PDB file of C-alpha atoms in Angstrom:
ATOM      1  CA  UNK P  12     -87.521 -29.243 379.757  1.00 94.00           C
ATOM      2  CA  UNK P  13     -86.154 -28.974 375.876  1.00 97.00           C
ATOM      3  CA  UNK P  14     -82.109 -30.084 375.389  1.00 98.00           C
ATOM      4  CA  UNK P  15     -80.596 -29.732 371.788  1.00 97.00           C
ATOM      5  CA  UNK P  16     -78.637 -33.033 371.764  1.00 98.00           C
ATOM      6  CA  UNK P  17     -75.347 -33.407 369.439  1.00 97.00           C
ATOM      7  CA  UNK P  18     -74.431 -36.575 368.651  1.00 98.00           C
ATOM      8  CA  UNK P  19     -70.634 -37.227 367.022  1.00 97.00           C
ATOM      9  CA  UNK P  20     -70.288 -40.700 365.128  1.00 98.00           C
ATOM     10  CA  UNK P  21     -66.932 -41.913 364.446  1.00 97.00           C
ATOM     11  CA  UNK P  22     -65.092 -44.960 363.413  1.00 96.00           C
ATOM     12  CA  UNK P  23     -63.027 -46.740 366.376  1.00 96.00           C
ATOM     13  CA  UNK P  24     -59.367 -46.585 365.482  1.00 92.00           C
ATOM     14  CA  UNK P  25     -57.987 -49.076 363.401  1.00 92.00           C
ATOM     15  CA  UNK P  26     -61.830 -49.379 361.421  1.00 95.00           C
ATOM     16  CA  UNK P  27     -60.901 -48.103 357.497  1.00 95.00           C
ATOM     17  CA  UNK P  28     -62.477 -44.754 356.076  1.00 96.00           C
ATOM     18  CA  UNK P  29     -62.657 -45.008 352.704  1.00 96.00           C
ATOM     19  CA  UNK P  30     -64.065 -41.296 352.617  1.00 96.00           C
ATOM     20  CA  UNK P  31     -61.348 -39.958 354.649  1.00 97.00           C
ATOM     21  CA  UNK P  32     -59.076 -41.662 352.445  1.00 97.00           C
ATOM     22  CA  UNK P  33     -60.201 -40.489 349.306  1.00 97.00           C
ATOM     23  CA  UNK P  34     -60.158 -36.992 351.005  1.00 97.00           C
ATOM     24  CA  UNK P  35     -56.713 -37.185 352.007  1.00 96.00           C
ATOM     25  CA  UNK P  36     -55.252 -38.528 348.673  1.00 96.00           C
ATOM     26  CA  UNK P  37     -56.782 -35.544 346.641  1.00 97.00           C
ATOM     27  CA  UNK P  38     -55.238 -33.122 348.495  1.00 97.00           C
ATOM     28  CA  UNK P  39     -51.892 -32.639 347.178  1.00 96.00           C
ATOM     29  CA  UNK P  40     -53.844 -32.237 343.660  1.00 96.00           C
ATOM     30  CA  UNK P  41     -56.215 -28.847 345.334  1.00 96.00           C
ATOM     31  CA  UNK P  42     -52.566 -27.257 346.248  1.00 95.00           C
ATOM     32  CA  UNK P  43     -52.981 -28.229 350.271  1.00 96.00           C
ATOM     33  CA  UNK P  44     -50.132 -29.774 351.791  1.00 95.00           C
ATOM     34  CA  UNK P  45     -49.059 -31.085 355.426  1.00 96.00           C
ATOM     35  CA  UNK P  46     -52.384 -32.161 356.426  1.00 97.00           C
ATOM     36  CA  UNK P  47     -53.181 -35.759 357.449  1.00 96.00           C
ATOM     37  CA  UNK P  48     -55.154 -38.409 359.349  1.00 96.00           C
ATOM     38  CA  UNK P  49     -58.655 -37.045 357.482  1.00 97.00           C
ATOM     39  CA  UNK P  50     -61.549 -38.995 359.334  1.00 97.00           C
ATOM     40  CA  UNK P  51     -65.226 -38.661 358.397  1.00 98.00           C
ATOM     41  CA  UNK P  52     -67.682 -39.176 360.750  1.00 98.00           C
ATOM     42  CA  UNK P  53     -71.614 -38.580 361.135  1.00 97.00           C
ATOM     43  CA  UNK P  54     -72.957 -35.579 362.909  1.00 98.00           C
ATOM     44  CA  UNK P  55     -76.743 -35.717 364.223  1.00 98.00           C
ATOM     45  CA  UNK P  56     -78.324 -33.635 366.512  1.00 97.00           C
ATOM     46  CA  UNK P  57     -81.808 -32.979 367.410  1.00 98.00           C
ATOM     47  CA  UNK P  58     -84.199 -31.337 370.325  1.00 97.00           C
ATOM     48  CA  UNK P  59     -85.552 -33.680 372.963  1.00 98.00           C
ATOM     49  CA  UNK P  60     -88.449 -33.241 375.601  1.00 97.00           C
ATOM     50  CA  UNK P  61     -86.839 -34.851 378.907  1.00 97.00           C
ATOM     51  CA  UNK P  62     -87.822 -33.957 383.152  1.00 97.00           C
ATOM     52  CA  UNK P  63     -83.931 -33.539 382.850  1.00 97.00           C
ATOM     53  CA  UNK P  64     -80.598 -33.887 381.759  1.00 97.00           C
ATOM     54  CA  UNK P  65     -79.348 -36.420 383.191  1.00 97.00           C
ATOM     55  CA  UNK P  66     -82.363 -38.281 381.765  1.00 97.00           C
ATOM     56  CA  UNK P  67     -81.859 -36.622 378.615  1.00 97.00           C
ATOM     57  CA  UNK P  68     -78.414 -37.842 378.170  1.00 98.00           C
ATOM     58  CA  UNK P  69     -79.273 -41.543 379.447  1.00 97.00           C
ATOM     59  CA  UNK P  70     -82.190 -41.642 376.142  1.00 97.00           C
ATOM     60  CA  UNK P  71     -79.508 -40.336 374.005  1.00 98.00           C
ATOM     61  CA  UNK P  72     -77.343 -42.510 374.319  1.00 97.00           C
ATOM     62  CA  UNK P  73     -79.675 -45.803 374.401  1.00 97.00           C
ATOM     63  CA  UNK P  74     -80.627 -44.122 371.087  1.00 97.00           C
ATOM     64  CA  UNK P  75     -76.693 -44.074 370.068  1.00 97.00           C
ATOM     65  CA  UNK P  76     -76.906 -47.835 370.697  1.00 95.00           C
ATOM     66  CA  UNK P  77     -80.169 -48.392 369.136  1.00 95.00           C
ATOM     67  CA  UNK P  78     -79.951 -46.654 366.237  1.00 96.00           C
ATOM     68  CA  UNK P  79     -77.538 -44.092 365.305  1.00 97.00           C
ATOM     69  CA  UNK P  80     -74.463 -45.536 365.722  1.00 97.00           C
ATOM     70  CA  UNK P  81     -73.158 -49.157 365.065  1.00 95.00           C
ATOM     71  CA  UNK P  82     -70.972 -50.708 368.287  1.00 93.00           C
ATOM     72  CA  UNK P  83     -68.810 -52.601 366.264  1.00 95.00           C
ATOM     73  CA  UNK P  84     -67.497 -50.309 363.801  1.00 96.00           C
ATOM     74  CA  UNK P  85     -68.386 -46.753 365.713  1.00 96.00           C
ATOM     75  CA  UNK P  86     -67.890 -44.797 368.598  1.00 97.00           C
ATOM     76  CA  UNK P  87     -71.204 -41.944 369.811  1.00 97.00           C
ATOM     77  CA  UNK P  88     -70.009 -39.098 371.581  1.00 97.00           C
ATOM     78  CA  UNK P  89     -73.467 -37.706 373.118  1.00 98.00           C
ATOM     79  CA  UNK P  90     -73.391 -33.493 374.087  1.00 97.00           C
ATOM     80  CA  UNK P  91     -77.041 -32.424 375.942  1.00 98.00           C
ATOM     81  CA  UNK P  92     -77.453 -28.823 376.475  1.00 97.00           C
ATOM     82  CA  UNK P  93     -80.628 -27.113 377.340  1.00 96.00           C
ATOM     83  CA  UNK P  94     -82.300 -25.725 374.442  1.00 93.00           C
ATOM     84  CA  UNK P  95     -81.215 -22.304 373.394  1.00 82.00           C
ATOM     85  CA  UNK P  96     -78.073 -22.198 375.645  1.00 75.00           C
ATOM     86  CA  UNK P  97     -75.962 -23.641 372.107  1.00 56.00           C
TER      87      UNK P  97
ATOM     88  CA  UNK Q  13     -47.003 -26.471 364.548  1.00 94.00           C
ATOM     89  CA  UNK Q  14     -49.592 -29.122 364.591  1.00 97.00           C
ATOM     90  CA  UNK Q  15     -53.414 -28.425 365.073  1.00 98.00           C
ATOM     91  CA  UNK Q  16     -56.252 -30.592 365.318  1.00 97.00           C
ATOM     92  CA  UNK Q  17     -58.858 -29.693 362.905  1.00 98.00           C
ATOM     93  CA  UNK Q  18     -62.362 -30.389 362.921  1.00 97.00           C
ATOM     94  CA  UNK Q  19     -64.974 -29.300 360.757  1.00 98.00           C
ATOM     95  CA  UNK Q  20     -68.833 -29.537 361.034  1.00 97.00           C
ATOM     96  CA  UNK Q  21     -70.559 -29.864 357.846  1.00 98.00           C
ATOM     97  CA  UNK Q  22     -74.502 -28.765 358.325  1.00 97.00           C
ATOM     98  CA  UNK Q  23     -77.522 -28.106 355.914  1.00 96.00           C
ATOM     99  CA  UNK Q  24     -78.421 -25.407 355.781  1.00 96.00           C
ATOM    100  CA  UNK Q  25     -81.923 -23.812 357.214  1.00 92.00           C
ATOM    101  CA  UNK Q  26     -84.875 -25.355 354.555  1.00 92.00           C
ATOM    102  CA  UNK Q  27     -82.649 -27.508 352.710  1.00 95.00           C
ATOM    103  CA  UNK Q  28     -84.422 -30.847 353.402  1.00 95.00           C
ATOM    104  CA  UNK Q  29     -82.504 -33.007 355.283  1.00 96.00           C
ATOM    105  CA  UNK Q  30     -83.687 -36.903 353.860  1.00 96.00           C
ATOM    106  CA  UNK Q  31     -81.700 -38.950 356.745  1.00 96.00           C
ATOM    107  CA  UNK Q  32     -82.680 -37.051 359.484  1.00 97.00           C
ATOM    108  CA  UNK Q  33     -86.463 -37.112 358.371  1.00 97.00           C
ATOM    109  CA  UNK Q  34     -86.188 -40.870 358.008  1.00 97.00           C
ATOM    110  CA  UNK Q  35     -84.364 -41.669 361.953  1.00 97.00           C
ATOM    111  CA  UNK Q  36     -87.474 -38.934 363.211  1.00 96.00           C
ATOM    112  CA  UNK Q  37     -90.271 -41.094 361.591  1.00 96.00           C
ATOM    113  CA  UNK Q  38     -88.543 -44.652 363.046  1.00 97.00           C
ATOM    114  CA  UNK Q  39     -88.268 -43.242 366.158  1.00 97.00           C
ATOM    115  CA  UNK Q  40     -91.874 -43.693 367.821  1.00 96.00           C
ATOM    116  CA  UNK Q  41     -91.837 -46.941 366.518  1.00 96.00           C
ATOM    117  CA  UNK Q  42     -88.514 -47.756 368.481  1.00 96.00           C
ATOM    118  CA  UNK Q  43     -90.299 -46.618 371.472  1.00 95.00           C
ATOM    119  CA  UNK Q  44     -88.512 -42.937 371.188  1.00 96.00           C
ATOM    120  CA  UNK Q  45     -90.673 -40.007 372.019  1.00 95.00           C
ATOM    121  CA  UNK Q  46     -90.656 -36.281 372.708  1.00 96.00           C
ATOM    122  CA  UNK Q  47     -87.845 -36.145 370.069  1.00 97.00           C
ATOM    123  CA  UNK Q  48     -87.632 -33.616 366.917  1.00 96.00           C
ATOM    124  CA  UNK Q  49     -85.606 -31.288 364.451  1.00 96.00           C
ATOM    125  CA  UNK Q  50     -83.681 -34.196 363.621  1.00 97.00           C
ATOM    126  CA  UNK Q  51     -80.480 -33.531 361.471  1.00 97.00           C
ATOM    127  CA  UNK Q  52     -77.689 -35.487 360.125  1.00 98.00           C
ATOM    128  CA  UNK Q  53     -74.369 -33.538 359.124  1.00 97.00           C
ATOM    129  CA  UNK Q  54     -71.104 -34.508 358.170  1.00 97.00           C
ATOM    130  CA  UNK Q  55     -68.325 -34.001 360.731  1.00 98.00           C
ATOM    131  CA  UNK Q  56     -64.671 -34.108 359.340  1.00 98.00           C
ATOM    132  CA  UNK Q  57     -61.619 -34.501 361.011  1.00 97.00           C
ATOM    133  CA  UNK Q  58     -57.745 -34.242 360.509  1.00 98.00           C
ATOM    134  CA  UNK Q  59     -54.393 -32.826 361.350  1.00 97.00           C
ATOM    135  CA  UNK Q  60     -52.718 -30.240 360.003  1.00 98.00           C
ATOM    136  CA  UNK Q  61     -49.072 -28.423 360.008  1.00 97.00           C
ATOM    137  CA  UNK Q  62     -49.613 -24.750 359.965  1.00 97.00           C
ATOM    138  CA  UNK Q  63     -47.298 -21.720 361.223  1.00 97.00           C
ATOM    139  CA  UNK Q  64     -50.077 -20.565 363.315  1.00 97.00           C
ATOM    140  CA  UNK Q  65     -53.274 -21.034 364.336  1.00 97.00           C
ATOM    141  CA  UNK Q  66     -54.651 -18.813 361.817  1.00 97.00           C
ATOM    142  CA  UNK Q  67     -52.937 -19.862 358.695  1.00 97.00           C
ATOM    143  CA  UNK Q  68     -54.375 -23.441 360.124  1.00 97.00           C
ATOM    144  CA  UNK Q  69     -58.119 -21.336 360.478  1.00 98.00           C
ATOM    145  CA  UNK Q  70     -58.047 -19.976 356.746  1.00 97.00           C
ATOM    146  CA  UNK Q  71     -56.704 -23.173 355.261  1.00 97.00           C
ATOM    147  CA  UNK Q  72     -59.099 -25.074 356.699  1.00 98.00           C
ATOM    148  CA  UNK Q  73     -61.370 -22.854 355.265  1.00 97.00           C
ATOM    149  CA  UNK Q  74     -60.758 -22.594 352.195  1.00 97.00           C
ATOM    150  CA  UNK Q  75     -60.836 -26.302 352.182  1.00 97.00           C
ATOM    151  CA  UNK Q  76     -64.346 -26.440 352.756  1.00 97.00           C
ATOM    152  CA  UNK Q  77     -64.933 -24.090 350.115  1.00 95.00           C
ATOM    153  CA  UNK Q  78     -62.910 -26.028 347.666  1.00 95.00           C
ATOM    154  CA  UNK Q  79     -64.121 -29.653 349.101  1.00 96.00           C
ATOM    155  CA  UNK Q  80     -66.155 -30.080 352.129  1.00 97.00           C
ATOM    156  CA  UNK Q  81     -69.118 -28.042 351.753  1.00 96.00           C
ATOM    157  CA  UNK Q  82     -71.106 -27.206 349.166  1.00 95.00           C
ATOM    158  CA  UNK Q  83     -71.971 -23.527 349.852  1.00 93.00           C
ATOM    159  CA  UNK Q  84     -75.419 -23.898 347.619  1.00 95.00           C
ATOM    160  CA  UNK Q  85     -76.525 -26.035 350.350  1.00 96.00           C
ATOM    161  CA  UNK Q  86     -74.325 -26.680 353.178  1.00 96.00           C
ATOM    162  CA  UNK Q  87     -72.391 -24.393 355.840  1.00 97.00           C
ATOM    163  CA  UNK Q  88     -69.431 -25.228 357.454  1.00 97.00           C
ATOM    164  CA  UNK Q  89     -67.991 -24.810 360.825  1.00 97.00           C
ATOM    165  CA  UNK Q  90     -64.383 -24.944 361.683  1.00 98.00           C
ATOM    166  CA  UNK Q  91     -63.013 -25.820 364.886  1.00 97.00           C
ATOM    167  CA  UNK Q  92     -58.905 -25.409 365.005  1.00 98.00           C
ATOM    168  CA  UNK Q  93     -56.928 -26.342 368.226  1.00 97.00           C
ATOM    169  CA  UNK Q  94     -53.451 -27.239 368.981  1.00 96.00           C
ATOM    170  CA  UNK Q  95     -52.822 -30.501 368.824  1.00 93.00           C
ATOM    171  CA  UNK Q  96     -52.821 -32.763 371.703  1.00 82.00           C
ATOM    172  CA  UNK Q  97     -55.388 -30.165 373.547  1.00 74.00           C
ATOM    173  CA  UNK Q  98     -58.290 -31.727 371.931  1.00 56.00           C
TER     174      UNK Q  98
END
């Protein structure tokens, strides 16, 4: 079976985002006010051949570990839906 | 009120897509098959104080035209809930 995968990569609280701050801080100059906390994360899905989802999810997210997302600065949210149900 | 925004920042369809192509060729070698249509986006999140939920929709919209996403070669998906539901 085909899944479309979505993976969401995010720094763990209290890790600094330098892109989220620079985000936030230019703000006020674009004319937008009362919004805060800006995080930026890493977005990265793909289509994976798998007998089934439970599988799929498992190779996800040894591929989270492996590759996409570091453990010690990031967290990998892992979504697996079969393919053309997104 | 406060809503939790998040946006979804995507290439578009043909724009090539550099860091995705580079994880899909690593991955046989990593022992990662039956995996393809690999893309990496940007996912941005943040909180913001709106009246409603749809002055929070078209802010956040016009933000990504202004900031976010480059409409040449990126779209842009907003995703506005109240917060604390998320």
């Amino acid at each position: 079976m085909r899944f479309a995968v979505t993976v969401e990569v995010t720094g763990l609280e209290g890790i600094s985002d330098p892109e989220g701050q620079t985000i936030e801080r230019v703000l006020p100059s674009l004319g937008f006010e009362g919004i805060g906390q800006v995080r930026v994360g890493k977005l990265v899905s793909f289509a994976m051949e798998a007998a089934s989802r439970d599988e799929a999810r498992r190779r996800a997210e040894e591929l989270c570990r492996r590759l996409l997302a570091n453990p010690v600065t990031e967290q990998a949210k892992v979504m697996v839906v079969p393919a053309g149900e997104a």
